[in-house]
PDB file of C-alpha atoms in Angstrom:
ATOM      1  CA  UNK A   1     -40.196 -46.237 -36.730  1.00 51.00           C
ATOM      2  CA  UNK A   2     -42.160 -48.639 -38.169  1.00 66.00           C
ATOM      3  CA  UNK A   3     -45.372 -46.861 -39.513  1.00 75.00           C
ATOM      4  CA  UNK A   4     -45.383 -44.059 -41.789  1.00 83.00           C
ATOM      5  CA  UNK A   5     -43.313 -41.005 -41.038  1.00 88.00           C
ATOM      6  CA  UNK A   6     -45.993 -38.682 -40.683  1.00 89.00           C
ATOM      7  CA  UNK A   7     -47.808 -41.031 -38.080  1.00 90.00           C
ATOM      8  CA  UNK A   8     -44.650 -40.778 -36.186  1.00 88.00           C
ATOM      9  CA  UNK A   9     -43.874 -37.317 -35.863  1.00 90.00           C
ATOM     10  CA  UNK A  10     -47.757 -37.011 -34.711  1.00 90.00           C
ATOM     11  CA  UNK A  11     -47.519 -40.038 -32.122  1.00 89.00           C
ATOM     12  CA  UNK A  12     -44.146 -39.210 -30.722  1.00 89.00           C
ATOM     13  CA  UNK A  13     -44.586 -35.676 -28.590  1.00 93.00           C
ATOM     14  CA  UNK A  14     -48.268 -37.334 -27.615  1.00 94.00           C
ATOM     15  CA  UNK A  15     -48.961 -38.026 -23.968  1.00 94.00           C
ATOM     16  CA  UNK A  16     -51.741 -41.199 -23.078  1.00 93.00           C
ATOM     17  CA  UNK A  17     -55.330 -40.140 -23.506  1.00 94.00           C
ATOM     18  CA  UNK A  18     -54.232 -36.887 -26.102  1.00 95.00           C
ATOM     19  CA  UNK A  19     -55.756 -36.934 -29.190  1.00 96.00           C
ATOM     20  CA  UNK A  20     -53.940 -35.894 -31.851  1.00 94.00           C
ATOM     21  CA  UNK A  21     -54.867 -32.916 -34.984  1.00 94.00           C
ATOM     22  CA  UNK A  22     -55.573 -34.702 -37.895  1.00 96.00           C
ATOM     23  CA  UNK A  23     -52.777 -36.015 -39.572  1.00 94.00           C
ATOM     24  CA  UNK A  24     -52.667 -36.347 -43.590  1.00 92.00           C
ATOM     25  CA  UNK A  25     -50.985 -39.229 -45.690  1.00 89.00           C
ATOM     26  CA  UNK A  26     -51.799 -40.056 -49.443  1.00 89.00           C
ATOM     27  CA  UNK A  27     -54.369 -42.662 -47.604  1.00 91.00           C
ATOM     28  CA  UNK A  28     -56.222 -39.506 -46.290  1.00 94.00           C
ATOM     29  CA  UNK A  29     -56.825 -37.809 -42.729  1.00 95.00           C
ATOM     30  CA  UNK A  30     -56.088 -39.550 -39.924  1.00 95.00           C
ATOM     31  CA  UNK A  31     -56.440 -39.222 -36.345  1.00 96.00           C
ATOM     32  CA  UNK A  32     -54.977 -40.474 -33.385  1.00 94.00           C
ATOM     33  CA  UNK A  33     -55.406 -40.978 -29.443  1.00 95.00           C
ATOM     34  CA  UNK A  34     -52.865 -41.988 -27.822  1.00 92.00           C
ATOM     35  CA  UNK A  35     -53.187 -45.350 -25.555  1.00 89.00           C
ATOM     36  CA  UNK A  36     -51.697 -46.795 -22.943  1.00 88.00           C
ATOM     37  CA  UNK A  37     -48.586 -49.732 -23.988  1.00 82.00           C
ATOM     38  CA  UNK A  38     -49.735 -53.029 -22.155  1.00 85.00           C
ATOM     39  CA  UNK A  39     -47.343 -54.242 -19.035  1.00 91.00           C
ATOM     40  CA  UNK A  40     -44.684 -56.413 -20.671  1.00 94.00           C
ATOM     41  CA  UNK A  41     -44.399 -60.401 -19.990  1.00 96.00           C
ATOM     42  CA  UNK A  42     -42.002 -62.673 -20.189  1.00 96.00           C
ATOM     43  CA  UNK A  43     -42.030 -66.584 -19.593  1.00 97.00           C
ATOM     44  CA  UNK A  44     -42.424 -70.020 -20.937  1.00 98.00           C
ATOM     45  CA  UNK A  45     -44.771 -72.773 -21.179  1.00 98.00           C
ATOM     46  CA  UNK A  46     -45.269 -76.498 -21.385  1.00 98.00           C
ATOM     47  CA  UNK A  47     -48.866 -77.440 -23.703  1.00 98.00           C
ATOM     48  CA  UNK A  48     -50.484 -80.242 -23.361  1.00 98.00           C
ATOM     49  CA  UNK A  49     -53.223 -80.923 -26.215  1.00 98.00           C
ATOM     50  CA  UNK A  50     -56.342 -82.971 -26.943  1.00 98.00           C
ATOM     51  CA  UNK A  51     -57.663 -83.728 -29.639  1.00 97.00           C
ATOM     52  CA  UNK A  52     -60.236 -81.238 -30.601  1.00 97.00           C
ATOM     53  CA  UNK A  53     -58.357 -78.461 -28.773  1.00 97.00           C
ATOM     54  CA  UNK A  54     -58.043 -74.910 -30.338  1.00 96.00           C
ATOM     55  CA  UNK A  55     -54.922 -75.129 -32.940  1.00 95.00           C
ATOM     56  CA  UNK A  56     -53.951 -78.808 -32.067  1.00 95.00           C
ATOM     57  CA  UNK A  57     -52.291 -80.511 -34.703  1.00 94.00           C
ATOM     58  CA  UNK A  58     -53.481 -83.788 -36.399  1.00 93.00           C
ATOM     59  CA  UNK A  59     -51.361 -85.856 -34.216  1.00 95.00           C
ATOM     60  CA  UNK A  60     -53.176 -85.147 -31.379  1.00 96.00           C
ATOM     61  CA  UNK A  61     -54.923 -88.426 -30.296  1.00 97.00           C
ATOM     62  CA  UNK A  62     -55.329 -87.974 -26.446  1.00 98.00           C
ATOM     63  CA  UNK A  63     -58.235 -86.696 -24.996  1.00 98.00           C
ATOM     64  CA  UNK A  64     -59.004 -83.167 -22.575  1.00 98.00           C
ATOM     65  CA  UNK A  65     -58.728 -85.724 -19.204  1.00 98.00           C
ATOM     66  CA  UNK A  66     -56.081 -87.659 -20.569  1.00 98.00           C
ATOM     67  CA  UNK A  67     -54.031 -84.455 -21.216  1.00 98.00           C
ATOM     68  CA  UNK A  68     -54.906 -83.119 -17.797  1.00 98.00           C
ATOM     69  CA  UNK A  69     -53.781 -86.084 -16.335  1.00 98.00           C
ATOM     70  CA  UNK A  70     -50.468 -85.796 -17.852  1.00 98.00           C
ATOM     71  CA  UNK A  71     -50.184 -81.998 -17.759  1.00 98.00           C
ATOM     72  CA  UNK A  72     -50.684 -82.694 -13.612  1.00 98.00           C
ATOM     73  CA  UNK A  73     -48.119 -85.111 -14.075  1.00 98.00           C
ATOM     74  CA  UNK A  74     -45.439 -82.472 -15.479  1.00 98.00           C
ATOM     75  CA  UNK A  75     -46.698 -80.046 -12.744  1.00 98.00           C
ATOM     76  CA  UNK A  76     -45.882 -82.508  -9.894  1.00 98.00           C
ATOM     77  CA  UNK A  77     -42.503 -83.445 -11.210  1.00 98.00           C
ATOM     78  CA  UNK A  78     -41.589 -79.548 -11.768  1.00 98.00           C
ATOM     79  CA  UNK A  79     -42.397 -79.066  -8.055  1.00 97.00           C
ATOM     80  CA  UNK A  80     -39.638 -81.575  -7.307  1.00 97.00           C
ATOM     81  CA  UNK A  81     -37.158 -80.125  -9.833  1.00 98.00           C
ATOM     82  CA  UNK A  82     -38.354 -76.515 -11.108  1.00 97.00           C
ATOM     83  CA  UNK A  83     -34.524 -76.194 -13.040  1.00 97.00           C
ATOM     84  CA  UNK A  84     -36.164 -79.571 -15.362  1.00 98.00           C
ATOM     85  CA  UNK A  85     -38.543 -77.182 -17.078  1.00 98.00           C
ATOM     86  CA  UNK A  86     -37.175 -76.680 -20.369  1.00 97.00           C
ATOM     87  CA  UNK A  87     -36.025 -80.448 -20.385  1.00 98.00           C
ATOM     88  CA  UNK A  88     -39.603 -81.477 -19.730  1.00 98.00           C
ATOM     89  CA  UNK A  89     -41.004 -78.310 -21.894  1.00 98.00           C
ATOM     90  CA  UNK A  90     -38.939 -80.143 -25.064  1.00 98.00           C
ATOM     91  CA  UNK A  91     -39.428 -83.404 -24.461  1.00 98.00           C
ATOM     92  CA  UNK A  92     -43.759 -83.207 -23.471  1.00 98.00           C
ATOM     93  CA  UNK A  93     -44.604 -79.758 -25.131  1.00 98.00           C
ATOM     94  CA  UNK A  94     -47.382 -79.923 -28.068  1.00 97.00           C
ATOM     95  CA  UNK A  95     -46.699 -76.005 -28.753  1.00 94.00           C
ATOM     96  CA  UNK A  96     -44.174 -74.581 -31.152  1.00 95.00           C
ATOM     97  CA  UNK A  97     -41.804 -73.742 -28.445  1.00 96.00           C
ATOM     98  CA  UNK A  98     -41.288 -76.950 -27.508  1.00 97.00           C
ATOM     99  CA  UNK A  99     -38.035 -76.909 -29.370  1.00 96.00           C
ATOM    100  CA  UNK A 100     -37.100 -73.963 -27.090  1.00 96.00           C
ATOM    101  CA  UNK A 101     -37.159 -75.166 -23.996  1.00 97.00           C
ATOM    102  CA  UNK A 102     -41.062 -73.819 -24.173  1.00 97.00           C
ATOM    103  CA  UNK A 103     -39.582 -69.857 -24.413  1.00 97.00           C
ATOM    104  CA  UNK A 104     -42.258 -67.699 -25.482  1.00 96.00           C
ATOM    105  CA  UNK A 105     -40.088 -64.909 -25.146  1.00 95.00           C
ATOM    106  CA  UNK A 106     -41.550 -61.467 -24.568  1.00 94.00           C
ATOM    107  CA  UNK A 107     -45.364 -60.456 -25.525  1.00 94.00           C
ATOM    108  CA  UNK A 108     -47.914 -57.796 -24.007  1.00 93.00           C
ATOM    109  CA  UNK A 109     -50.915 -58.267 -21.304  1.00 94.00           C
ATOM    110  CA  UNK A 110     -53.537 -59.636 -23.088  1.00 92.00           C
ATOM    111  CA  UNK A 111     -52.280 -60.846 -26.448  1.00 94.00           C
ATOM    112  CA  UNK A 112     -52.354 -64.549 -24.782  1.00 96.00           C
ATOM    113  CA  UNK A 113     -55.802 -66.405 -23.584  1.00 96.00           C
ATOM    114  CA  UNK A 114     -57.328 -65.117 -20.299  1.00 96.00           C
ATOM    115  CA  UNK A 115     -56.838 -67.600 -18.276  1.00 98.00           C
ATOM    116  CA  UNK A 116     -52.897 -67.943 -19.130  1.00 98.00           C
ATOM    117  CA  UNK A 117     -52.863 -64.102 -18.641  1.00 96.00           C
ATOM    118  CA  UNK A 118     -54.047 -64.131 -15.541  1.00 97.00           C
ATOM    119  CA  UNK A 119     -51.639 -67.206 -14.266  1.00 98.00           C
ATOM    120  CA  UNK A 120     -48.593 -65.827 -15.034  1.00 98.00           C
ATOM    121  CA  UNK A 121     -49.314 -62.377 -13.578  1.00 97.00           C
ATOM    122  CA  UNK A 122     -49.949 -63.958  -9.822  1.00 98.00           C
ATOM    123  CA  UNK A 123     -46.257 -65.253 -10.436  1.00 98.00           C
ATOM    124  CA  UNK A 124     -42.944 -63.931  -9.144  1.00 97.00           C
ATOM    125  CA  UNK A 125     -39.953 -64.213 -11.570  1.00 97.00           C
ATOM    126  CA  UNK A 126     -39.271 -67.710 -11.582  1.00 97.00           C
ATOM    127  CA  UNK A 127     -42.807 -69.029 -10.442  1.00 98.00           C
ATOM    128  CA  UNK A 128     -44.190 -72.154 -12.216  1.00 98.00           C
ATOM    129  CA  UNK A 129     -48.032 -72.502 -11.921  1.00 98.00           C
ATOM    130  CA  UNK A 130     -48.793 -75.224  -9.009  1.00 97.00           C
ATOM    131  CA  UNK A 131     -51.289 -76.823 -11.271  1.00 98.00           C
ATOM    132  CA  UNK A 132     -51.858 -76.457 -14.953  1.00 98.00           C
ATOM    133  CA  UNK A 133     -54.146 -73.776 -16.495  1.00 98.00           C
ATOM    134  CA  UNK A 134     -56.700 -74.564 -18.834  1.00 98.00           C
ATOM    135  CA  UNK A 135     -57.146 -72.482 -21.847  1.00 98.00           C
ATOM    136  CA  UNK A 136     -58.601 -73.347 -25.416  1.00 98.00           C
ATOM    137  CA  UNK A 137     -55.397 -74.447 -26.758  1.00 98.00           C
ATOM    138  CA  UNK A 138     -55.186 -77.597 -23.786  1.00 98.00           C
ATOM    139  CA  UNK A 139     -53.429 -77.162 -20.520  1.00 98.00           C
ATOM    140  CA  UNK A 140     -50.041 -75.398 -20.434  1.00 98.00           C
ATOM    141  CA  UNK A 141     -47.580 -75.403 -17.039  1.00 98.00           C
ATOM    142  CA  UNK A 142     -46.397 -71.907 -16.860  1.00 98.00           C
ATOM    143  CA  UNK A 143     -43.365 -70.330 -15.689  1.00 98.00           C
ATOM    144  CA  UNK A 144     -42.816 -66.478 -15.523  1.00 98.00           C
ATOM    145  CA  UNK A 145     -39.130 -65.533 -16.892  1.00 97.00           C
ATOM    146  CA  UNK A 146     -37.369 -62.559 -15.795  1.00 95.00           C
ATOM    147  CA  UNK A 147     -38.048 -59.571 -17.879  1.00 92.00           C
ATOM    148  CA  UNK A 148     -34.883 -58.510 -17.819  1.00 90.00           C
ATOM    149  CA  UNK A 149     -33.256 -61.592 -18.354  1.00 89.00           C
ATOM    150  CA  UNK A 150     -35.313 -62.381 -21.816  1.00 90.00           C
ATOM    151  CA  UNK A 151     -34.618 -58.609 -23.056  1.00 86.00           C
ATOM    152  CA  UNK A 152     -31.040 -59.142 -22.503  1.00 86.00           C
ATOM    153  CA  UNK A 153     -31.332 -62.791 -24.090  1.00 78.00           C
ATOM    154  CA  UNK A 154     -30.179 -64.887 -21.355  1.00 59.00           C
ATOM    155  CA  UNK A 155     -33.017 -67.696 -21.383  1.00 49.00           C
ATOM    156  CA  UNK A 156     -31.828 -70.795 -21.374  1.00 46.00           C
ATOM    157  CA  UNK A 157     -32.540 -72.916 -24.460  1.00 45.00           C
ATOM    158  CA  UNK A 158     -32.101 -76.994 -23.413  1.00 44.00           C
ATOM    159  CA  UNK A 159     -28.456 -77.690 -24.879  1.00 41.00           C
ATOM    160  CA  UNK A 160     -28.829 -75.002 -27.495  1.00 41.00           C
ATOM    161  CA  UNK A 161     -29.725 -78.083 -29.865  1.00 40.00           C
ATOM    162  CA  UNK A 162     -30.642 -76.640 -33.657  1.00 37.00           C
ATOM    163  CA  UNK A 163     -32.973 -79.586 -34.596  1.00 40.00           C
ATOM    164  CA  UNK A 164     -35.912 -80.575 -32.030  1.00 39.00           C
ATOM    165  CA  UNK A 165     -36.060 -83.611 -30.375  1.00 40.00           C
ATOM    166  CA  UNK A 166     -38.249 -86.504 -31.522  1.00 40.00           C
ATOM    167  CA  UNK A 167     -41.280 -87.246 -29.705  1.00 40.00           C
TER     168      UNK A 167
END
């Protein structure tokens, strides 16, 4: 539905590994093999940035042990109160989804860094990460949501607030 008709028709009645007959469109020939659709994810994430980390913003002043130190910090006081993470997530998170709650919603296996990849998938629905995983961006606190629950839109957002909260 959202490529060209023609690619659709082909792609639809294909099974993974077939490749298809060549398929034309004013752009030419075209041919396809079908591949296998990543597992699906769900979960959310607190960031914790240093300066010079992949994608930090400006503000960022604190450096890789300093953010460590703080991102172990989160990670012990989640362990005491897991139902705190979006709380925490808005109030400590340097990522854009601070402001939910740190929702990242739903993505594919492998469209996130390695090492976050391969966190999240030794969790059970619900899991935080014991201790916080390193990845170019700075070191996030993970939590694996519910597939279910985040197609059906049920994650929690910390008092549904429109406007984030000021660091």
């Amino acid at each position: 539905g959202r490529t060209f008709p023609a690619f659709d028709k082909a792609l639809k009645p294909m099974k993974v590994g077939q490749i298809s007959a060549p398929v034309k469109t004013m752009f030419g020939y075209h041919i396809f093999k079908r591949l296998p659709v990543p597992n699906e994810l769900a979960g959310s994430h607190i960031l914790i940035a240093y300066k010079g980390a992949m994608r930090a913003a400006g503000f960022i002043k604190r450096s890789k042990d300093d953010a460590k130190k703080l991102a172990t910090e989160l990670a012990e006081k989640l362990k005491k109160d897991p139902a705190s993470f979006p709380q925490l997530a808005l109030k400590n998170s340097d990522g854009p989804t601070a402001r939910f709650g740190g929702n990242l919603g739903i993505w594919h296996q492998g469209m996130m860094a390695k090492a976050f990849d391969e966190a999240i998938l030794k969790l059970k629905d619900g899991q935080i990460t014991a201790a916080p995983v390193e990845t170019p961006f700075g070191f996030h606190i993970i939590k694996r949501n519910s597939l279910a629950s985040a197609k059906a839109g049920d994650a929690k957002k910390p008092g549904d607030k429109k406007e984030p909260a000021k660091k």
